[in-house]
Structure formats: C-alpha cells, structure tokens
GROMACS .gro file of C-alpha atoms in nm:
model
  160
    1UNK     CA    1  -9.688  12.867   1.612
    2UNK     CA    2  -9.904  12.894   1.896
    3UNK     CA    3 -10.216  12.844   1.707
    4UNK     CA    4 -10.089  12.513   1.565
    5UNK     CA    5 -10.079  12.387   1.926
    6UNK     CA    6 -10.445  12.440   1.999
    7UNK     CA    7 -10.624  12.283   1.687
    8UNK     CA    8 -10.996  12.308   1.779
    9UNK     CA    9 -11.307  12.251   1.572
   10UNK     CA   10 -11.451  12.576   1.726
   11UNK     CA   11 -11.222  12.809   1.531
   12UNK     CA   12 -11.371  13.116   1.763
   13UNK     CA   13 -11.257  12.959   2.100
   14UNK     CA   14 -10.923  12.871   1.899
   15UNK     CA   15 -10.884  13.230   1.830
   16UNK     CA   16 -10.966  13.334   2.170
   17UNK     CA   17 -10.726  13.099   2.363
   18UNK     CA   18 -10.442  13.227   2.121
   19UNK     CA   19 -10.522  13.577   2.156
   20UNK     CA   20 -10.501  13.537   2.526
   21UNK     CA   21 -10.194  13.353   2.545
   22UNK     CA   22 -10.044  13.605   2.338
   23UNK     CA   23 -10.169  13.935   2.495
   24UNK     CA   24 -10.056  13.759   2.861
   25UNK     CA   25  -9.758  13.643   2.729
   26UNK     CA   26  -9.797  13.343   2.971
   27UNK     CA   27  -9.840  13.551   3.296
   28UNK     CA   28 -10.079  13.360   3.552
   29UNK     CA   29 -10.145  13.071   3.296
   30UNK     CA   30 -10.056  12.705   3.331
   31UNK     CA   31  -9.995  12.508   3.017
   32UNK     CA   32 -10.009  12.099   3.070
   33UNK     CA   33  -9.828  11.920   2.821
   34UNK     CA   34  -9.944  11.564   2.880
   35UNK     CA   35  -9.785  11.301   2.675
   36UNK     CA   36  -9.461  11.472   2.586
   37UNK     CA   37  -9.306  11.119   2.486
   38UNK     CA   38  -9.592  11.108   2.220
   39UNK     CA   39  -9.458  11.377   2.024
   40UNK     CA   40  -9.233  11.285   1.723
   41UNK     CA   41  -8.866  11.246   1.797
   42UNK     CA   42  -8.824  11.565   1.579
   43UNK     CA   43  -9.060  11.771   1.789
   44UNK     CA   44  -8.916  11.611   2.147
   45UNK     CA   45  -8.530  11.699   2.027
   46UNK     CA   46  -8.513  11.983   1.765
   47UNK     CA   47  -8.604  12.334   1.790
   48UNK     CA   48  -8.979  12.320   1.823
   49UNK     CA   49  -9.270  12.539   1.979
   50UNK     CA   50  -9.310  12.295   2.261
   51UNK     CA   51  -8.968  12.299   2.343
   52UNK     CA   52  -8.951  12.663   2.332
   53UNK     CA   53  -9.241  12.690   2.565
   54UNK     CA   54  -9.103  12.437   2.823
   55UNK     CA   55  -8.778  12.620   2.839
   56UNK     CA   56  -8.939  12.949   2.879
   57UNK     CA   57  -8.840  13.111   2.560
   58UNK     CA   58  -9.196  13.126   2.439
   59UNK     CA   59  -9.474  13.267   2.731
   60UNK     CA   60  -9.190  13.305   2.986
   61UNK     CA   61  -9.422  13.389   3.235
   62UNK     CA   62  -9.628  13.054   3.210
   63UNK     CA   63  -9.611  12.757   3.426
   64UNK     CA   64  -9.540  12.441   3.250
   65UNK     CA   65  -9.620  12.075   3.362
   66UNK     CA   66  -9.494  11.813   3.134
   67UNK     CA   67  -9.593  11.448   3.172
   68UNK     CA   68  -9.386  11.195   2.977
   69UNK     CA   69  -9.264  10.819   3.012
   70UNK     CA   70  -8.918  10.826   3.139
   71UNK     CA   71  -8.746  10.762   2.817
   72UNK     CA   72  -8.865  11.064   2.652
   73UNK     CA   73  -8.806  11.267   2.965
   74UNK     CA   74  -8.431  11.204   2.974
   75UNK     CA   75  -8.411  11.403   2.647
   76UNK     CA   76  -8.572  11.691   2.853
   77UNK     CA   77  -8.246  11.862   2.989
   78UNK     CA   78  -8.427  12.169   3.093
   79UNK     CA   79  -8.247  12.387   3.345
   80UNK     CA   80  -8.511  12.597   3.419
   81UNK     CA   81  -8.733  12.311   3.595
   82UNK     CA   82  -8.824  12.395   3.958
   83UNK     CA   83  -8.932  12.031   3.990
   84UNK     CA   84  -8.903  11.697   3.876
   85UNK     CA   85  -9.116  11.428   3.999
   86UNK     CA   86  -9.117  11.077   3.907
   87UNK     CA   87  -9.384  10.826   3.975
   88UNK     CA   88  -9.228  10.496   4.044
   89UNK     CA   89  -9.394  10.163   4.064
   90UNK     CA   90  -9.427   9.896   4.339
   91UNK     CA   91  -9.119   9.668   4.436
   92UNK     CA   92  -9.198   9.279   4.458
   93UNK     CA   93  -9.205   9.361   4.834
   94UNK     CA   94  -9.452   9.634   4.828
   95UNK     CA   95  -9.670   9.429   4.602
   96UNK     CA   96  -9.697   9.164   4.849
   97UNK     CA   97  -9.743   9.416   5.111
   98UNK     CA   98 -10.053   9.577   4.941
   99UNK     CA   99 -10.208   9.238   4.856
  100UNK     CA  100 -10.176   9.148   5.218
  101UNK     CA  101 -10.313   9.462   5.312
  102UNK     CA  102 -10.589   9.467   5.068
  103UNK     CA  103 -10.708   9.092   5.096
  104UNK     CA  104 -10.802   9.029   5.461
  105UNK     CA  105 -10.818   8.656   5.443
  106UNK     CA  106 -10.445   8.550   5.484
  107UNK     CA  107 -10.499   8.247   5.317
  108UNK     CA  108 -10.651   8.432   5.027
  109UNK     CA  109 -10.385   8.666   5.000
  110UNK     CA  110 -10.100   8.417   5.003
  111UNK     CA  111 -10.271   8.215   4.710
  112UNK     CA  112 -10.300   8.529   4.519
  113UNK     CA  113  -9.929   8.595   4.564
  114UNK     CA  114  -9.840   8.231   4.469
  115UNK     CA  115 -10.046   8.257   4.143
  116UNK     CA  116  -9.881   8.545   4.065
  117UNK     CA  117  -9.559   8.397   4.077
  118UNK     CA  118  -9.702   8.175   3.789
  119UNK     CA  119  -9.878   8.441   3.608
  120UNK     CA  120  -9.604   8.665   3.510
  121UNK     CA  121  -9.857   8.859   3.259
  122UNK     CA  122 -10.052   8.975   3.560
  123UNK     CA  123  -9.785   9.001   3.798
  124UNK     CA  124  -9.607   9.261   3.569
  125UNK     CA  125  -9.914   9.469   3.564
  126UNK     CA  126  -9.902   9.469   3.945
  127UNK     CA  127  -9.578   9.697   3.945
  128UNK     CA  128  -9.808  10.005   3.857
  129UNK     CA  129 -10.025  10.065   4.178
  130UNK     CA  130 -10.322  10.138   3.970
  131UNK     CA  131 -10.295   9.795   3.788
  132UNK     CA  132 -10.238   9.633   4.124
  133UNK     CA  133 -10.562   9.797   4.299
  134UNK     CA  134 -10.759   9.654   3.922
  135UNK     CA  135 -10.642   9.320   3.972
  136UNK     CA  136 -10.720   9.301   4.357
  137UNK     CA  137 -11.049   9.456   4.289
  138UNK     CA  138 -11.134   9.189   4.023
  139UNK     CA  139 -10.992   8.933   4.261
  140UNK     CA  140 -11.196   8.992   4.530
  141UNK     CA  141 -11.513   9.061   4.308
  142UNK     CA  142 -11.450   8.733   4.129
  143UNK     CA  143 -11.465   8.539   4.456
  144UNK     CA  144 -11.095   8.505   4.462
  145UNK     CA  145 -11.037   8.380   4.136
  146UNK     CA  146 -10.767   8.516   3.926
  147UNK     CA  147 -10.897   8.577   3.550
  148UNK     CA  148 -10.707   8.349   3.273
  149UNK     CA  149 -10.655   8.620   3.051
  150UNK     CA  150 -10.559   9.000   3.044
  151UNK     CA  151 -10.887   9.050   2.842
  152UNK     CA  152 -11.070   8.870   3.109
  153UNK     CA  153 -10.910   9.074   3.379
  154UNK     CA  154 -11.004   9.402   3.214
  155UNK     CA  155 -11.346   9.274   3.122
  156UNK     CA  156 -11.437   9.187   3.473
  157UNK     CA  157 -11.325   9.517   3.587
  158UNK     CA  158 -11.549   9.713   3.347
  159UNK     CA  159 -11.852   9.489   3.434
  160UNK     CA  160 -11.819   9.537   3.833
   0.00000   0.00000   0.00000
C-alpha cells in the first residue's frame, strides 16, 4: 500500500502525505525513487507497488524519477519512460585530460598519471568523476603526494 512506502516516525505527517497523494492521484507530484537497485529482487521484478507507481498504474498523473545502478535498471523495461539518462564515467583518456586540466604543473600531472598506473586501486576510482575530483583535491592538498591507502585518501579528504 502507499502507506507502506512512507514509513515515518511522525505518524501524523505520514498520514498527511498518504492522504494528499491519494486525493491528488499523483497530479502535479514528483516522486523520487532513489536506489531502485537496493530494493529486494522480488520488489524489483514481481508485482509490487513500486513497479505499479513507476509504470503509472498507481498515481498515474505523478512524475517519477528512478535512480539505479545499471544492473537493476535493465530489469525496468518500462515503455512509459519519457527519458532515460545514464551517467557514464570517464574513459582513461578523459582521466588523463582531467588530471592535466586540474594540475597546472605538467611535471606533477605526469607524475600522478604514472603513479596511477601502479596504483590500480586508486585509478579505478578515477573512472567516476566525483572520485577523480576527490583524488585530485587530496593530491594537491598533500603537496602532490598520492596517499598510500584508500583509508588515507578518504581521511585526508575529510580533514582538508
């Protein structure tokens, strides 16, 4: 039921949200289903309220944004989608371009590129643009020294 979706500590607020959605039938509402891939396999593949909302069977006038990792979104073969947006990561060439663009000293930029070839654990993070930005930030803040562990990388990021 719609009540099951909105599990809030404030039961009065929960009731208000549910009543509003039921009365409006989804008209001029936006639901964001963040983390569709985190639902159980049953909720993603069999008859479920989530799928009924996404397919427009429940709250048909409601706009829905679904976020998911690619492996789960493939199961969402919904004809009624008006848009499908996929966020793709950097290629290796784009990682190098990003490094060169954000590290003004070409020698330091080349050193980082060479170090990443040896540090595949950190290089693999660079394919995600946000992670690449974090690595570049830490590299600059640490006087152009690449952290030795991922824990150190994230610790330095939080501390700076």
